Amino acid sequence: MKKLLNDPYKYVDEMLVGMCAAHPEIYRQTGEGGRVIARAGSQRPGKVGIVSGGGSGHLPVFTGYVGHGLLDACAIGDVFASPSVEQMAEAMKVAHAGAGVLRLYGNYGGDVMNFDMAGEQLEMEEDIQSTTVLLADDVSSAPPEEGEKRRGVAGMVYAFKIVGAAAEQMRSLEEVTRIAQETADSCRSVGAALTPCTIPQAGKATFEIAEDEMEMGMGIHGEPGVWRDKLKPADDIAHEMVDRLIADRAIDSGDRLSVMVNSLGATPPEELYILYRVVKKRVEDLGATIVMPLVGRYATSMEMSGVSMTFCFLNQEREALMQAPASCAFWQVK
Amino acid sequence: MMKVSWLQDQLPRLAEHLESSAEELNGLDAQLGDGDLGVTMVRGSRQLLEIREELPDDWGMALLKCAQAFTKTSGSSYGTILATGLMAMAKQKKGQAEMDSSEWAGLLKVALEAMQQRGKAELGQKTVLDALSAAQKKLESAPETGLLDLIEVVQQTIEEFRDKPCQIGRARIFQDKSIGLDDPGMVAFKRLLEGIVPN
């Protein structure tokens, strides 16, 4: 393991201190051990609180997306480990401004269990109304007929943006929840990895892959993908990823969608742009239009080299919300 | 009729018994999982002792505090599952200051259902749910069953499942290895019951 760290057990805590110190106008730390990141300043009364949570190791997901027009608070666990029920409850309490709270996060067993528990506790103890919408956009994590088992990956970023904007417009919990579910349903992602990542506390790579190999469909924690073979040219990879996405949800002529070509951590922007040119042509050849493409590092897996591709299908409502102002340390929409 | 003070009286012995079982539970868990089940139980019961004096008279709110003792101190799934059961019972008892032993079968039933739903486990997969279900069924058919007999039912369940494979959680990845081993979650449940003074 070769990383810039002190004590592997303080990796997350020191990271959070640094992130908040660098952007005090955006983030503040709260909760026991500082494992909840909330927006700087106070909550706007009557605004629905949007919270997320999950393990560390995916910046900007999750904590990075706390900010105006995005999340209100986020509970963060150790690298690839779920936050505790109490941390999740704390995030919800901080985000609550009288109009209820939406929990918006990825479909991972521990997160689901703890977040549901936190919601029940707060409902019983403080009468805080809350709802849940899970992202399950990774098409290679389960076949369509078992869609409820799919994991949430970079589609989360679209959900944070669109739903955050809806909450900012002071829409009700019911409305925000509907928009969140519709956004989750309209996202599809697929990933491909070239190298593994290393969890600081474990100190070794999460899996082994040969120097000349790649894996298609790999999960963001190194969950096994759909095939492993020799590394292919970028265009072949881009075509296969598009094929897999449109096999799951067809692109029709006239569709409007945002496309994200996302680095899993170590892949440079240059390589993402090489892939993007293929994606753009494919989408436009089908008669569809790309709105606000996102090419960069939006949802990572430590220093894994590789890429994920997400399609977020838009309607008029989602497109307007997508373009509404938002601001965090990692992403600005003006 | 039991008041919350009955529960308060139980906690010191319960905590003591869990402390003395910690090493055994960690060991059982280490063979199949990450080896911290004893730690989970000890941390939870120490927190229960901390809040013992503050427990409200309302059974619902008291059980909620007990659930939180586990969610506050533990990130492990067993802690959350246990808290889920306590929370389901808490909802049933909200606003009530008294509890009759005839209610146990019903309360364990709602706890079992909630735990099943949260953990996505089914009966027969060799988890704490199997032991809980056996105890629940016994109470349902014979509401007067004493605590010692209930512990015996749980022990029988542990033995019955010993030579079956674990089918859920981390242990399902190496099911064969789990054959012949007692399920740590069931044993922890038995130790919990043993920590209560029979009346």
Short mmCIF file of C-alpha atoms in Angstrom, two decimals, chain A residues 32 82-86 109 112-114 116-125 127, chain B residues 60-61 64-65 67-68 71-72 74-75 77 80-81 83-84 87 90-91 94 118-119:
data_model
loop_
_atom_site.label_atom_id
_atom_site.label_comp_id
_atom_site.label_asym_id
_atom_site.label_seq_id
_atom_site.Cartn_x
_atom_site.Cartn_y
_atom_site.Cartn_z
CA GLU A 32 -20.51 12.16 17.49
CA SER A 82 -21.91 1.73 6.46
CA PRO A 83 -22.34 4.59 8.92
CA SER A 84 -24.08 3.71 12.18
CA VAL A 85 -27.79 4.14 12.85
CA GLU A 86 -26.99 6.99 15.23
CA GLY A 109 -27.62 -3.91 2.64
CA VAL A 112 -30.57 0.26 4.00
CA MET A 113 -30.83 -1.51 7.34
CA ASN A 114 -29.29 1.31 9.34
CA ASP A 116 -34.49 2.51 7.91
CA MET A 117 -33.78 1.98 11.59
CA ALA A 118 -32.73 5.61 12.00
CA GLY A 119 -35.94 6.74 10.32
CA GLU A 120 -38.08 4.63 12.63
CA GLN A 121 -36.28 5.93 15.69
CA LEU A 122 -36.84 9.54 14.73
CA GLU A 123 -40.45 8.94 13.84
CA MET A 124 -41.12 7.42 17.23
CA GLU A 125 -39.01 9.82 19.24
CA ASP A 127 -42.31 12.68 15.04
CA GLY B 60 -42.56 1.89 24.56
CA MET B 61 -40.10 4.67 25.20
CA LEU B 64 -36.81 2.48 22.32
CA LYS B 65 -33.96 3.58 24.62
CA ALA B 67 -32.84 -0.30 21.08
CA GLN B 68 -30.77 2.85 20.89
CA THR B 71 -27.57 1.31 17.65
CA LYS B 72 -25.43 3.92 19.45
CA SER B 74 -22.56 -0.81 17.36
CA GLY B 75 -22.23 -0.59 13.63
CA SER B 77 -25.61 -5.94 11.73
CA THR B 80 -29.05 -3.33 14.31
CA ILE B 81 -31.13 -6.51 14.02
CA ALA B 83 -32.39 -3.08 17.98
CA THR B 84 -34.97 -3.67 15.25
CA MET B 87 -38.02 -1.19 18.37
CA ALA B 90 -41.45 -0.52 21.55
CA LYS B 91 -44.01 0.57 18.95
CA LYS B 94 -45.93 2.97 23.30
CA ARG B 118 -34.86 -5.76 8.05
CA GLY B 119 -32.25 -8.46 7.68
#
